[in-house]
XYZ file of C-alpha atoms in Angstrom:
418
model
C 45.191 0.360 -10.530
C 42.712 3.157 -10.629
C 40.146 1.123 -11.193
C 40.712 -1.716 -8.666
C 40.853 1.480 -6.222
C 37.284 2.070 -7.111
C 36.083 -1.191 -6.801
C 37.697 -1.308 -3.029
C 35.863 1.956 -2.338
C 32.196 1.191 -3.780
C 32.599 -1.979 -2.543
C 32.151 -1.859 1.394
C 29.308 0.717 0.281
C 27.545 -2.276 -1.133
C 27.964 -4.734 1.557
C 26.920 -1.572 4.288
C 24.137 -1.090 2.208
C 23.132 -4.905 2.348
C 22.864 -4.494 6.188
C 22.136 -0.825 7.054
C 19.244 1.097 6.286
C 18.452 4.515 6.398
C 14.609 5.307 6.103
C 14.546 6.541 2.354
C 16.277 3.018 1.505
C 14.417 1.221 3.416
C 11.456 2.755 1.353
C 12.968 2.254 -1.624
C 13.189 -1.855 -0.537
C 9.861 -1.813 0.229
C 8.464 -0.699 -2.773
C 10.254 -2.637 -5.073
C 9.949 -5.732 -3.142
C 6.602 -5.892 -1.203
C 3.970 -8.234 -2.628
C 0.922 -6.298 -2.234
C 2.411 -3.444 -4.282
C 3.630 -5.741 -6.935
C -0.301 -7.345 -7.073
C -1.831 -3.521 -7.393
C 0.864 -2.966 -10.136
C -0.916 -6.654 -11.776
C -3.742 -4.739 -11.260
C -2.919 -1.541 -13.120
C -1.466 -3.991 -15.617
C -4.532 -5.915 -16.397
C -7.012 -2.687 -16.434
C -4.790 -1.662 -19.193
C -5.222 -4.567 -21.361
C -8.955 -4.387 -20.849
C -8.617 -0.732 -22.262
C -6.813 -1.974 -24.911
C -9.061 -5.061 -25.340
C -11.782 -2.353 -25.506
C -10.511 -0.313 -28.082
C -10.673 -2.844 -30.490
C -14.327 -2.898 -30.712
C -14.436 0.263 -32.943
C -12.732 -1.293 -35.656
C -13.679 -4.294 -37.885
C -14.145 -7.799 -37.397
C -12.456 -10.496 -39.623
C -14.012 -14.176 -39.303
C -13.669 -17.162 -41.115
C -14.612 -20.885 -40.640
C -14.202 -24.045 -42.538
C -16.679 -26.955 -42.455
C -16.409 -30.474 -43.724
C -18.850 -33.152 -44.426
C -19.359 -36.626 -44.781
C -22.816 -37.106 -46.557
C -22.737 -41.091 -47.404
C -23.619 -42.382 -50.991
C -27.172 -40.479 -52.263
C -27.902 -41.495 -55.374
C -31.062 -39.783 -54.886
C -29.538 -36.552 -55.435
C -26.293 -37.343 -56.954
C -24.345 -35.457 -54.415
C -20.742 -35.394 -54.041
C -19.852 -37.357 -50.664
C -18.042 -35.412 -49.210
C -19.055 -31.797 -48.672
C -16.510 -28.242 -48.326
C -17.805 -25.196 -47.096
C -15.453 -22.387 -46.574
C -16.686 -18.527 -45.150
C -14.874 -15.207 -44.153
C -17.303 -12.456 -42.542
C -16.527 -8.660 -41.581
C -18.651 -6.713 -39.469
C -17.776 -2.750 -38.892
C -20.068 -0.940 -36.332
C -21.180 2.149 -37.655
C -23.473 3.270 -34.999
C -24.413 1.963 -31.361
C -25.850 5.048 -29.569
C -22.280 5.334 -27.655
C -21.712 2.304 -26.486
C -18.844 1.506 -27.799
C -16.987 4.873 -26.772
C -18.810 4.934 -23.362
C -17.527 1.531 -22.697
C -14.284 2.663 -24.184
C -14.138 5.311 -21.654
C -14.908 3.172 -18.776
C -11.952 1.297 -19.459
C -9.934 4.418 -19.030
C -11.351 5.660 -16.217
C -11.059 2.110 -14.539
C -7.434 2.319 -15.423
C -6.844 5.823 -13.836
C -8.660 4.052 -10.911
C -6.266 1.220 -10.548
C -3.401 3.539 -10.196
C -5.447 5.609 -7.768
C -5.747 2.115 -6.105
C -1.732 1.990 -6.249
C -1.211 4.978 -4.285
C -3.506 3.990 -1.687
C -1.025 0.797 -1.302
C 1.420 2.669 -1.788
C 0.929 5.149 1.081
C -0.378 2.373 3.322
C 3.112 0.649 2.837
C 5.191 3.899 3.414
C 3.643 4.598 6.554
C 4.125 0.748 7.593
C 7.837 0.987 6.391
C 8.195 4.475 8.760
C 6.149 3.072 11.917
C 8.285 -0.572 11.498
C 11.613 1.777 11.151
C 10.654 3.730 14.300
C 9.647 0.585 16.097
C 13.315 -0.801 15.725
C 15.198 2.475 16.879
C 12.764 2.594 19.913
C 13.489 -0.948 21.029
C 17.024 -0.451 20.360
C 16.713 2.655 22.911
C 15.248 0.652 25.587
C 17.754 -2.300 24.928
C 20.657 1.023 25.560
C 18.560 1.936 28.520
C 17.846 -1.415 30.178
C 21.664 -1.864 29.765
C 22.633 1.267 31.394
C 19.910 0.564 34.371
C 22.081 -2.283 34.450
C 25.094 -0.493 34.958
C 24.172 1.853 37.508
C 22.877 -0.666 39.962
C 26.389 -2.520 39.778
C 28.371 0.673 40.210
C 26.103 1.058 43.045
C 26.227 -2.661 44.756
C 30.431 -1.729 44.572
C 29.253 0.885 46.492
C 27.001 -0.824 48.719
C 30.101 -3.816 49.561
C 32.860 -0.941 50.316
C 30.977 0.645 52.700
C 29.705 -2.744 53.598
C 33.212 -3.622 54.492
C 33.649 -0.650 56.414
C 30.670 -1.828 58.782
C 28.493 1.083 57.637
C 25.264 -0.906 55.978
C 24.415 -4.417 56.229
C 24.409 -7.433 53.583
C 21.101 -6.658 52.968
C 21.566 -3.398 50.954
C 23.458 -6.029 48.626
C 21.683 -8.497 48.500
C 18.203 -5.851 47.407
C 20.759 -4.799 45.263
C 21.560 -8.526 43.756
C 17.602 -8.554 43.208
C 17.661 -5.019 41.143
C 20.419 -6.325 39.184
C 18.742 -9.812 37.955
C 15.167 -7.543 36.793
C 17.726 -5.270 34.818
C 18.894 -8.412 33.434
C 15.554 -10.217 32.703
C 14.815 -6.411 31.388
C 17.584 -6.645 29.168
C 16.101 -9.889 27.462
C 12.784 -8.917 26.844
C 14.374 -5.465 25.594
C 16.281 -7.838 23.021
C 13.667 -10.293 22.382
C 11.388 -6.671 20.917
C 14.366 -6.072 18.528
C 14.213 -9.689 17.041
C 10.579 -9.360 16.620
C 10.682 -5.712 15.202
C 13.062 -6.531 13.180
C 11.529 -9.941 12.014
C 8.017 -7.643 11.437
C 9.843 -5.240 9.568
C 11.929 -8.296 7.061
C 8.063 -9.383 6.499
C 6.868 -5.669 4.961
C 10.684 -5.425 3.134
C 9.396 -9.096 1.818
C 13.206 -10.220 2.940
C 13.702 -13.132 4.798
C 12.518 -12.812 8.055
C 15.848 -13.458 9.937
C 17.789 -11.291 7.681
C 20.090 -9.120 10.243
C 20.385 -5.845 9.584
C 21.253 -2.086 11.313
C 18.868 0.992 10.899
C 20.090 4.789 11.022
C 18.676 6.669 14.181
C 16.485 9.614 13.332
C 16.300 11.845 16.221
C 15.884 15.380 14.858
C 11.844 16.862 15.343
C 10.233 18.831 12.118
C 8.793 20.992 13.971
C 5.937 21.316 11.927
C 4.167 24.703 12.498
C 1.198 24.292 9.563
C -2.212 24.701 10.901
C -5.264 21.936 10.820
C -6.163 23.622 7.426
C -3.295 23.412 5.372
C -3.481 19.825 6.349
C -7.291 19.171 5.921
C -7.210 21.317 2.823
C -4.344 18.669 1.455
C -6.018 15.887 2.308
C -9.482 16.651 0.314
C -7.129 17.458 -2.718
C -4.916 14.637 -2.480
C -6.325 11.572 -1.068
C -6.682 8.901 -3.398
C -9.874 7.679 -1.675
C -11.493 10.615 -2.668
C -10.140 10.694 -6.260
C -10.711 6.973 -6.790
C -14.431 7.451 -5.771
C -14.820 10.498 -8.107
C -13.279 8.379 -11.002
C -16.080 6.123 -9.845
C -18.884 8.533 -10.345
C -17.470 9.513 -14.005
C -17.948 5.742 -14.444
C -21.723 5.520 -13.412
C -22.584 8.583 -15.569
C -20.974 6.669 -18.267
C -22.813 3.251 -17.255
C -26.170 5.012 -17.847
C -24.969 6.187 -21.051
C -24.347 2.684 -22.263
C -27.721 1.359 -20.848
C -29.421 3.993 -22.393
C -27.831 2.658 -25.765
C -29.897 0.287 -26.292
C -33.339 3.193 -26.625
C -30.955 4.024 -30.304
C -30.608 1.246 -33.145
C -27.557 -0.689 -33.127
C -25.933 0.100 -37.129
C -23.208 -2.681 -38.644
C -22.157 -2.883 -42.117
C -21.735 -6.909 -43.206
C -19.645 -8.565 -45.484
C -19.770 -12.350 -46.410
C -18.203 -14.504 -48.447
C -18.615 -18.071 -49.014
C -17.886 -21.021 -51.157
C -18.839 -24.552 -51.117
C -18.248 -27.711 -53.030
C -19.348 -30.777 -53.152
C -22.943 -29.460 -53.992
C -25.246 -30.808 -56.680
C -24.395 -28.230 -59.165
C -20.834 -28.384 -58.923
C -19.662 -31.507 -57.219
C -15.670 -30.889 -58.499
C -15.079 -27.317 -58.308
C -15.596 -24.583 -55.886
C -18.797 -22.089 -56.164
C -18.086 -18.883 -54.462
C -21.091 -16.417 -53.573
C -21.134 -13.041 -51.687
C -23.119 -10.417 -50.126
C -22.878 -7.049 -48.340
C -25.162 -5.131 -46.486
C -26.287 -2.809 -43.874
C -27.758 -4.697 -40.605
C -29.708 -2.643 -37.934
C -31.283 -3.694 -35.132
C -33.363 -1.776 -32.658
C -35.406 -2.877 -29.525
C -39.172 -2.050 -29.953
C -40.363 -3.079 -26.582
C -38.327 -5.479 -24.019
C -41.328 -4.711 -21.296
C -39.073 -1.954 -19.600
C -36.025 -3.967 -19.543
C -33.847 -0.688 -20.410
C -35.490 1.640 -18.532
C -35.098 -0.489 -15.251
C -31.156 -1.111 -16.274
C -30.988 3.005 -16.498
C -32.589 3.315 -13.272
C -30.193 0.970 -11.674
C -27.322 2.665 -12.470
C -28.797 5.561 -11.526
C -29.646 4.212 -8.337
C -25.975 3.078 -7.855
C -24.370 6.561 -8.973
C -26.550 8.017 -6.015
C -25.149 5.925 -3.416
C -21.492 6.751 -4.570
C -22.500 10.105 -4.444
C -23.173 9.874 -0.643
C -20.220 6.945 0.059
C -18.316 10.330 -1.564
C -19.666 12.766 0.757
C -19.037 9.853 3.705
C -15.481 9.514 3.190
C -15.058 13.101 2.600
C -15.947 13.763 6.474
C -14.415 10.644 7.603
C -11.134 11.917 6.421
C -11.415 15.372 7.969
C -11.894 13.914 10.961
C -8.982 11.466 10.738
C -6.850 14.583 9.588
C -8.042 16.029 12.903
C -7.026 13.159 15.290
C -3.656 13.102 13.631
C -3.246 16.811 13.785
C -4.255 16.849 17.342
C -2.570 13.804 18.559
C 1.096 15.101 16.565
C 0.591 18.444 18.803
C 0.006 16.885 21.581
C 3.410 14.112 20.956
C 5.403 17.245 20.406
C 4.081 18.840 23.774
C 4.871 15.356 25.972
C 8.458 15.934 24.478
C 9.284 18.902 26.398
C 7.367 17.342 29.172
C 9.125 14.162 29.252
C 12.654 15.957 28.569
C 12.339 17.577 31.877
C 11.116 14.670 34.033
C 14.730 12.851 32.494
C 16.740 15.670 33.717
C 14.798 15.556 36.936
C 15.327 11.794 36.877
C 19.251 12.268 36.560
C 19.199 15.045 39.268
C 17.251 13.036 41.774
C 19.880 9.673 41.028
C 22.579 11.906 41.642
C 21.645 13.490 44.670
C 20.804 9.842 46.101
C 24.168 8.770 45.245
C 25.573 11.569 46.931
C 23.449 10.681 50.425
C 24.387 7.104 50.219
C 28.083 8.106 50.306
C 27.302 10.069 53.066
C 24.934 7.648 55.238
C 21.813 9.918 54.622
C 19.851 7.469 51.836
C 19.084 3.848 52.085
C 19.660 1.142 48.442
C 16.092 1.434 48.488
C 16.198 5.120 47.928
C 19.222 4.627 45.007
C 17.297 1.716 43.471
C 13.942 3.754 43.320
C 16.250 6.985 41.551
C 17.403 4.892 39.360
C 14.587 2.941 38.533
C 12.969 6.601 37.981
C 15.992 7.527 35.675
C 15.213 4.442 33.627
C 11.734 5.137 33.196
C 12.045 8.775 32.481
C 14.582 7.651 29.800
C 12.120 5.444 28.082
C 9.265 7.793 28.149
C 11.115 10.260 26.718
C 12.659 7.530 23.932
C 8.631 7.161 23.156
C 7.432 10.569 23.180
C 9.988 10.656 20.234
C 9.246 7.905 18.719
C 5.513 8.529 19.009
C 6.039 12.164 17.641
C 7.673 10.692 14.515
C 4.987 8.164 14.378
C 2.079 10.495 14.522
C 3.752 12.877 11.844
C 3.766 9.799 9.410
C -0.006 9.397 10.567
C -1.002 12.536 9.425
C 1.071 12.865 6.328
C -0.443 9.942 5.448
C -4.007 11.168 6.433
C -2.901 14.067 4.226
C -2.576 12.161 1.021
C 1.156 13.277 1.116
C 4.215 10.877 1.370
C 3.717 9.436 -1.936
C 6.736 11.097 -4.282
């Protein structure tokens, strides 16, 4: 019994779940489903075998091959016909001016840039995921609000026919307010039509089917965030992955001229063959093994500048990462800056918009009010209310946009990404 309990309890949890979102879920989804994340994690996936491929090139090398021939009869030299050769080889590098461990560490760093690579997916989907979420609730507020319009121009057209009745305004206050009624409607559509379609937009970043109906949890409170441009500008040079990935980049140019200048020092293996043949004219029925071992070194004495112009390439390239650095170093203050600015001035429109509502309100009330009395035409109501609606909206995207804007600069930030 106590456990069927359970199971009744966890399990509408599940189905909600299925349909609701909050905005940490709806993360969460994201992450593990969208395809772009799962090709930067193929990404960090193959950069890791390469580093692993890599590493094997300090140790030995085991070959081995196996050749048969047919030689025909040959009298001539009284050879067996058909002719075995088998062979096994090692080859250990002892020395190679670096290369080896500079190319081993180029594999690393490419790794480290891979996930760096990640996390800019990663925060480019997060902020998606938040400005998709927000997108929802606001057309969901205007869908509330177009419905509401709705409302208030019916209440008024009863209005409009009781006083109508008593001979105090003509049909055509009803009929204007017929008119008013049918926009609300068509307003009504389009308000649902911007649902289906941020709803649809948001499926395709979850990577869920695209009609999949679900519910998302309105988020109304402000942060009222009261960190300066610094702290922000100072966060973004220390955390954006742009910045880190490009500085993993340099490492790897230093370590590119390292392995091009490799090839100035002799390249050291020690060799070991075996072999063994028959078939041969000394032994045509038995096998006749030989060996050797040895040091091999090889060293280029002149390749007509061939290094040198490889070392000045990647010197050549290192420099214009070096500036690209410096490039995306500014470009990111300044995007840090719009999003600073623009968040401040989201949070100011707030207030702003907040009192033009209440304005709104006042004004339909009082118009109401005169209309009762004879003192205000249906235009007058329909204009108040028309105002009220508006007001209502703006105000439903000066939140919206705040939200939006803070996502814009945490993202510009390099933060977001936990």
């Amino acid at each position: 019994m106590r456990y069927f309990l359970i199971m009744l309890l966890c399990f509408p949890c599940f189905v909600f779940s299925e349909n609701f979102f909050t905005l940490p879920d709806a993360i969460k989804v994201a992450i593990n489903n969208n395809l772009e994340i799962k090709i930067s994690e193929d990404k960090i996936e193959q950069a890791y075998y390469k580093k692993e491929e890599v590493k094997t090139y300090f140790f030995p090398k085991f070959t081995s091959s196996f050749a048969y021939t047919y030689s025909g009869d040959s009298e001539k030299f009284r050879t067996d016909d058909n002719l075995y050769n088998l062979s096994l080889s090692l080859s250990q590098p002892i020395y190679t001016g670096k290369r080896i461990k500079e190319t081993y560490e180029i594999s690393k760093e490419n790794l480290d840039n891979a996930k760096l690579e990640y996390n800019v997916q990663l925060q480019n989907l997060i902020f998606n995921v938040k400005k998709g979420y927000f997108s929802i609730l606001q057309a969901n507020k205007f869908l509330k609000t177009s419905e509401r319009y709705k409302q208030m121009l019916e209440k008024h057209m009863d209005d409009a026919k009781k006083l109508f009745e008593q001979g105090l305004v003509t049909n055509l206050d009803i009929l204007r307010t017929e008119v008013s009624v049918k926009n609300a409607e068509t307003q009504i559509i389009q308000a649902e039509n911007l649902i289906k379609i941020s709803k649809s937009n948001f499926n395709y970043i979850l990577n869920n089917p695209i009609d999949n109906e679900f519910e998302v949890e309105d988020v109304l409170e402000i942060k009222g965030d009261k960190r300066d441009y610094e702290y922000w500008k100072t966060l973004a040079l220390e955390n954006r992955p742009e910045i880190k990935s490009m500085e993993k980049l340099l490492s790897i140019y230093n370590r590119a001229i390292n392995v091009e200048r490799s090839n100035l020092y002799p390249q050291v293996y020690l060799f070991y063959n075996y072999n063994t043949d028959r078939g041969i004219q000394v032994s045509p029925n038995s096998w006749n093994p030989n060996w050797n071992t040895g040091i091999a070194l090889t060293l280029d004495i002149w390749n007509w500048g061939e290094t040198k112009d490889k070392v000045k390439q990647a010197e050549s390239e290192k420099k214009q990462v070096e500036k690209q650095l410096e490039i995306t170093k500014k470009s990111i203050e300044l995007e840090v800056k719009n999003c600073y600015l623009n968040l401040l001035a989201n949070e100011k429109s707030i207030e702003e918009r907040l009192k033009q509502m209440e304005t709104a309100e006042e004004n339909l009330r009082v118009a109401n009010l005169l209309y009762q009395e004879g003192m205000a035409t249906t235009t007058e109501v329909i204009e108040a209310a028309t105002s009220l609606t508006e007001a209502t909206n703006n105000y439903s995207q000066a939140l919206y946009d705040y939200h939006i804007s803070f996502a814009e600069l945490e993202k510009a930030s390099g933060k977001g990404v936990e």
